[in-house]
Amino acid sequence: MRPFVRPTALTALLLSGAALLAACGTTVSLDEPIESRTWSLVSIGNQPLPVDPDPQRGAQLQFDGARVTGSGGCNRLTGSYQRTGHSLKIEQLAATRMACLDNTRSIIETDFLAAIKATTQYSLAGGTRLTLLDGSGRTTAVLESR
Protein backbone atom coordinates (compact mmCIF):
# COMPACT_ATOMS: atom_id res chain seq x y z
CA MET A 1 0.00 0.00 0.00
CA ARG A 2 1.39 3.44 -0.95
CA PRO A 3 1.49 6.14 1.71
CA PHE A 4 -1.00 8.91 1.17
CA VAL A 5 -0.03 12.54 1.74
CA ARG A 6 -2.83 15.02 1.71
CA PRO A 7 -2.30 18.00 -0.60
CA THR A 8 -2.75 20.45 2.29
CA ALA A 9 -0.10 18.68 4.37
CA LEU A 10 2.31 18.63 1.42
CA THR A 11 1.68 22.32 0.71
CA ALA A 12 2.28 23.21 4.37
CA LEU A 13 5.53 21.20 4.36
CA LEU A 14 6.77 22.93 1.20
CA LEU A 15 5.90 26.39 2.51
CA SER A 16 7.65 25.67 5.81
CA GLY A 17 10.77 24.57 3.95
CA ALA A 18 10.74 27.69 1.78
CA ALA A 19 10.34 29.92 4.83
CA LEU A 20 13.25 28.17 6.54
CA LEU A 21 15.49 28.68 3.51
CA ALA A 22 14.50 32.35 3.29
CA ALA A 23 15.42 32.83 6.95
CA CYS A 24 18.95 31.64 6.21
CA GLY A 25 19.75 34.95 4.51
CA THR A 26 23.13 36.06 3.28
CA THR A 27 24.67 39.33 2.18
CA VAL A 28 25.58 37.76 -1.16
CA SER A 29 22.92 38.00 -3.82
CA LEU A 30 23.58 35.90 -6.86
CA ASP A 31 20.78 37.83 -8.57
CA GLU A 32 22.94 40.96 -8.47
CA PRO A 33 26.00 40.26 -10.60
CA ILE A 34 29.30 42.04 -10.08
CA GLU A 35 29.94 42.09 -13.81
CA SER A 36 29.68 45.09 -16.17
CA ARG A 37 30.29 47.71 -13.49
CA THR A 38 33.25 49.76 -12.35
CA TRP A 39 34.11 49.03 -8.72
CA SER A 40 36.14 51.80 -7.05
CA LEU A 41 38.30 50.99 -4.04
CA VAL A 42 37.09 52.68 -0.83
CA SER A 43 39.02 50.75 1.84
CA ILE A 44 41.81 48.25 2.30
CA GLY A 45 40.83 45.81 5.02
CA ASN A 46 38.81 47.93 7.39
CA GLN A 47 40.90 51.07 6.77
CA PRO A 48 39.00 53.70 4.73
CA LEU A 49 40.97 55.45 2.01
CA PRO A 50 41.06 59.18 1.39
CA VAL A 51 38.75 60.37 -1.39
CA ASP A 52 40.72 60.42 -4.62
CA PRO A 53 40.64 63.86 -6.28
CA ASP A 54 40.79 62.10 -9.67
CA PRO A 55 38.43 59.09 -9.51
CA GLN A 56 39.43 58.06 -13.05
CA ARG A 57 42.97 57.43 -11.79
CA GLY A 58 41.95 55.67 -8.56
CA ALA A 59 42.15 51.96 -7.83
CA GLN A 60 39.28 50.10 -9.45
CA LEU A 61 38.15 46.79 -10.95
CA GLN A 62 35.79 45.69 -13.70
CA PHE A 63 34.56 42.08 -14.03
CA ASP A 64 33.41 40.99 -17.50
CA GLY A 65 33.06 37.44 -18.78
CA ALA A 66 35.97 35.56 -17.27
CA ARG A 67 38.31 38.60 -17.24
CA VAL A 68 39.00 41.16 -14.57
CA THR A 69 40.62 44.47 -15.52
CA GLY A 70 41.26 47.69 -13.71
CA SER A 71 43.83 49.91 -12.13
CA GLY A 72 45.80 49.89 -8.92
CA GLY A 73 46.00 53.68 -9.04
CA CYS A 74 49.27 53.77 -10.96
CA ASN A 75 49.28 50.66 -13.13
CA ARG A 76 46.72 48.81 -15.24
CA LEU A 77 45.64 45.36 -14.02
CA THR A 78 44.34 42.33 -15.85
CA GLY A 79 43.64 38.75 -14.94
CA SER A 80 41.03 36.04 -14.88
CA TYR A 81 38.38 35.28 -12.30
CA GLN A 82 35.87 32.62 -11.35
CA ARG A 83 32.74 33.37 -9.33
CA THR A 84 30.69 30.51 -7.91
CA GLY A 85 28.23 31.08 -5.08
CA HIS A 86 30.15 33.00 -2.43
CA SER A 87 33.58 32.17 -3.80
CA LEU A 88 35.62 34.53 -5.96
CA LYS A 89 39.03 33.51 -7.27
CA ILE A 90 41.10 36.13 -9.06
CA GLU A 91 44.00 34.46 -10.84
CA GLN A 92 46.82 35.20 -13.26
CA LEU A 93 46.84 38.83 -12.16
CA ALA A 94 49.29 40.96 -14.13
CA ALA A 95 50.07 44.66 -13.91
CA THR A 96 52.00 47.15 -15.98
CA ARG A 97 55.21 48.38 -14.35
CA MET A 98 55.03 52.13 -14.68
CA ALA A 99 56.71 54.31 -12.11
CA CYS A 100 54.33 55.74 -9.54
CA LEU A 101 55.47 59.22 -8.54
CA ASP A 102 52.77 59.62 -5.89
CA ASN A 103 53.94 57.72 -2.80
CA THR A 104 50.41 57.43 -1.33
CA ARG A 105 49.09 55.97 -4.58
CA SER A 106 52.00 53.54 -4.68
CA ILE A 107 51.28 52.26 -1.15
CA ILE A 108 47.55 51.91 -1.91
CA GLU A 109 48.32 50.01 -5.11
CA THR A 110 50.67 47.59 -3.33
CA ASP A 111 48.10 46.93 -0.61
CA PHE A 112 45.29 46.59 -3.17
CA LEU A 113 47.21 44.00 -5.18
CA ALA A 114 47.87 42.00 -2.00
CA ALA A 115 44.16 42.22 -1.10
CA ILE A 116 43.12 40.98 -4.54
CA LYS A 117 45.54 38.05 -4.38
CA ALA A 118 44.27 37.06 -0.90
CA THR A 119 40.61 37.12 -1.99
CA THR A 120 38.73 33.82 -1.95
CA GLN A 121 35.15 35.00 -1.41
CA TYR A 122 33.00 38.09 -1.60
CA SER A 123 29.93 39.79 -0.21
CA LEU A 124 27.63 42.09 -2.13
CA ALA A 125 25.47 44.55 -0.19
CA GLY A 126 22.76 46.65 -1.77
CA GLY A 127 24.17 46.01 -5.22
CA THR A 128 26.66 48.86 -4.79
CA ARG A 129 29.11 47.64 -2.13
CA LEU A 130 31.46 44.76 -2.95
CA THR A 131 33.50 43.36 -0.06
CA LEU A 132 36.41 41.08 -0.89
CA LEU A 133 37.16 38.48 1.79
CA ASP A 134 40.04 36.09 2.46
CA GLY A 135 39.75 32.41 3.37
CA SER A 136 39.13 33.28 7.03
CA GLY A 137 36.29 35.65 6.17
CA ARG A 138 38.33 38.77 6.93
CA THR A 139 37.79 41.82 4.74
CA THR A 140 40.68 42.39 2.34
CA ALA A 141 39.13 45.33 0.45
CA VAL A 142 35.83 47.16 -0.05
CA LEU A 143 34.80 48.61 -3.39
CA GLU A 144 31.77 50.63 -4.43
CA SER A 145 29.95 50.95 -7.71
CA ARG A 146 28.52 54.39 -8.38
CSV table of C-alpha atoms in Angstrom, one decimal:
chain,number,residue,atom,x,y,z
A,1,MET,CA,0.0,0.0,0.0
A,2,ARG,CA,1.4,3.4,-1.0
A,3,PRO,CA,1.5,6.1,1.7
A,4,PHE,CA,-1.0,8.9,1.2
A,5,VAL,CA,0.0,12.5,1.7
A,6,ARG,CA,-2.8,15.0,1.7
A,7,PRO,CA,-2.3,18.0,-0.6
A,8,THR,CA,-2.8,20.5,2.3
A,9,ALA,CA,-0.1,18.7,4.4
A,10,LEU,CA,2.3,18.6,1.4
A,11,THR,CA,1.7,22.3,0.7
A,12,ALA,CA,2.3,23.2,4.4
A,13,LEU,CA,5.5,21.2,4.4
A,14,LEU,CA,6.8,22.9,1.2
A,15,LEU,CA,5.9,26.4,2.5
A,16,SER,CA,7.7,25.7,5.8
A,17,GLY,CA,10.8,24.6,4.0
A,18,ALA,CA,10.7,27.7,1.8
A,19,ALA,CA,10.3,29.9,4.8
A,20,LEU,CA,13.3,28.2,6.5
A,21,LEU,CA,15.5,28.7,3.5
A,22,ALA,CA,14.5,32.3,3.3
A,23,ALA,CA,15.4,32.8,7.0
A,24,CYS,CA,19.0,31.6,6.2
A,25,GLY,CA,19.7,34.9,4.5
A,26,THR,CA,23.1,36.1,3.3
A,27,THR,CA,24.7,39.3,2.2
A,28,VAL,CA,25.6,37.8,-1.2
A,29,SER,CA,22.9,38.0,-3.8
A,30,LEU,CA,23.6,35.9,-6.9
A,31,ASP,CA,20.8,37.8,-8.6
A,32,GLU,CA,22.9,41.0,-8.5
A,33,PRO,CA,26.0,40.3,-10.6
A,34,ILE,CA,29.3,42.0,-10.1
A,35,GLU,CA,29.9,42.1,-13.8
A,36,SER,CA,29.7,45.1,-16.2
A,37,ARG,CA,30.3,47.7,-13.5
A,38,THR,CA,33.3,49.8,-12.4
A,39,TRP,CA,34.1,49.0,-8.7
A,40,SER,CA,36.1,51.8,-7.1
A,41,LEU,CA,38.3,51.0,-4.0
A,42,VAL,CA,37.1,52.7,-0.8
A,43,SER,CA,39.0,50.7,1.8
A,44,ILE,CA,41.8,48.3,2.3
A,45,GLY,CA,40.8,45.8,5.0
A,46,ASN,CA,38.8,47.9,7.4
A,47,GLN,CA,40.9,51.1,6.8
A,48,PRO,CA,39.0,53.7,4.7
A,49,LEU,CA,41.0,55.4,2.0
A,50,PRO,CA,41.1,59.2,1.4
A,51,VAL,CA,38.8,60.4,-1.4
A,52,ASP,CA,40.7,60.4,-4.6
A,53,PRO,CA,40.6,63.9,-6.3
A,54,ASP,CA,40.8,62.1,-9.7
A,55,PRO,CA,38.4,59.1,-9.5
A,56,GLN,CA,39.4,58.1,-13.0
A,57,ARG,CA,43.0,57.4,-11.8
A,58,GLY,CA,41.9,55.7,-8.6
A,59,ALA,CA,42.2,52.0,-7.8
A,60,GLN,CA,39.3,50.1,-9.5
A,61,LEU,CA,38.2,46.8,-10.9
A,62,GLN,CA,35.8,45.7,-13.7
A,63,PHE,CA,34.6,42.1,-14.0
A,64,ASP,CA,33.4,41.0,-17.5
A,65,GLY,CA,33.1,37.4,-18.8
A,66,ALA,CA,36.0,35.6,-17.3
A,67,ARG,CA,38.3,38.6,-17.2
A,68,VAL,CA,39.0,41.2,-14.6
A,69,THR,CA,40.6,44.5,-15.5
A,70,GLY,CA,41.3,47.7,-13.7
A,71,SER,CA,43.8,49.9,-12.1
A,72,GLY,CA,45.8,49.9,-8.9
A,73,GLY,CA,46.0,53.7,-9.0
A,74,CYS,CA,49.3,53.8,-11.0
A,75,ASN,CA,49.3,50.7,-13.1
A,76,ARG,CA,46.7,48.8,-15.2
A,77,LEU,CA,45.6,45.4,-14.0
A,78,THR,CA,44.3,42.3,-15.9
A,79,GLY,CA,43.6,38.7,-14.9
A,80,SER,CA,41.0,36.0,-14.9
A,81,TYR,CA,38.4,35.3,-12.3
A,82,GLN,CA,35.9,32.6,-11.4
A,83,ARG,CA,32.7,33.4,-9.3
A,84,THR,CA,30.7,30.5,-7.9
A,85,GLY,CA,28.2,31.1,-5.1
A,86,HIS,CA,30.1,33.0,-2.4
A,87,SER,CA,33.6,32.2,-3.8
A,88,LEU,CA,35.6,34.5,-6.0
A,89,LYS,CA,39.0,33.5,-7.3
A,90,ILE,CA,41.1,36.1,-9.1
A,91,GLU,CA,44.0,34.5,-10.8
A,92,GLN,CA,46.8,35.2,-13.3
A,93,LEU,CA,46.8,38.8,-12.2
A,94,ALA,CA,49.3,41.0,-14.1
A,95,ALA,CA,50.1,44.7,-13.9
A,96,THR,CA,52.0,47.2,-16.0
A,97,ARG,CA,55.2,48.4,-14.3
A,98,MET,CA,55.0,52.1,-14.7
A,99,ALA,CA,56.7,54.3,-12.1
A,100,CYS,CA,54.3,55.7,-9.5
A,101,LEU,CA,55.5,59.2,-8.5
A,102,ASP,CA,52.8,59.6,-5.9
A,103,ASN,CA,53.9,57.7,-2.8
A,104,THR,CA,50.4,57.4,-1.3
A,105,ARG,CA,49.1,56.0,-4.6
A,106,SER,CA,52.0,53.5,-4.7
A,107,ILE,CA,51.3,52.3,-1.2
A,108,ILE,CA,47.5,51.9,-1.9
A,109,GLU,CA,48.3,50.0,-5.1
A,110,THR,CA,50.7,47.6,-3.3
A,111,ASP,CA,48.1,46.9,-0.6
A,112,PHE,CA,45.3,46.6,-3.2
A,113,LEU,CA,47.2,44.0,-5.2
A,114,ALA,CA,47.9,42.0,-2.0
A,115,ALA,CA,44.2,42.2,-1.1
A,116,ILE,CA,43.1,41.0,-4.5
A,117,LYS,CA,45.5,38.1,-4.4
A,118,ALA,CA,44.3,37.1,-0.9
A,119,THR,CA,40.6,37.1,-2.0
A,120,THR,CA,38.7,33.8,-1.9
A,121,GLN,CA,35.2,35.0,-1.4
A,122,TYR,CA,33.0,38.1,-1.6
A,123,SER,CA,29.9,39.8,-0.2
A,124,LEU,CA,27.6,42.1,-2.1
A,125,ALA,CA,25.5,44.6,-0.2
A,126,GLY,CA,22.8,46.6,-1.8
A,127,GLY,CA,24.2,46.0,-5.2
A,128,THR,CA,26.7,48.9,-4.8
A,129,ARG,CA,29.1,47.6,-2.1
A,130,LEU,CA,31.5,44.8,-2.9
A,131,THR,CA,33.5,43.4,-0.1
A,132,LEU,CA,36.4,41.1,-0.9
A,133,LEU,CA,37.2,38.5,1.8
A,134,ASP,CA,40.0,36.1,2.5
A,135,GLY,CA,39.7,32.4,3.4
A,136,SER,CA,39.1,33.3,7.0
A,137,GLY,CA,36.3,35.6,6.2
A,138,ARG,CA,38.3,38.8,6.9
A,139,THR,CA,37.8,41.8,4.7
A,140,THR,CA,40.7,42.4,2.3
A,141,ALA,CA,39.1,45.3,0.4
A,142,VAL,CA,35.8,47.2,-0.1
A,143,LEU,CA,34.8,48.6,-3.4
A,144,GLU,CA,31.8,50.6,-4.4
A,145,SER,CA,29.9,51.0,-7.7
A,146,ARG,CA,28.5,54.4,-8.4
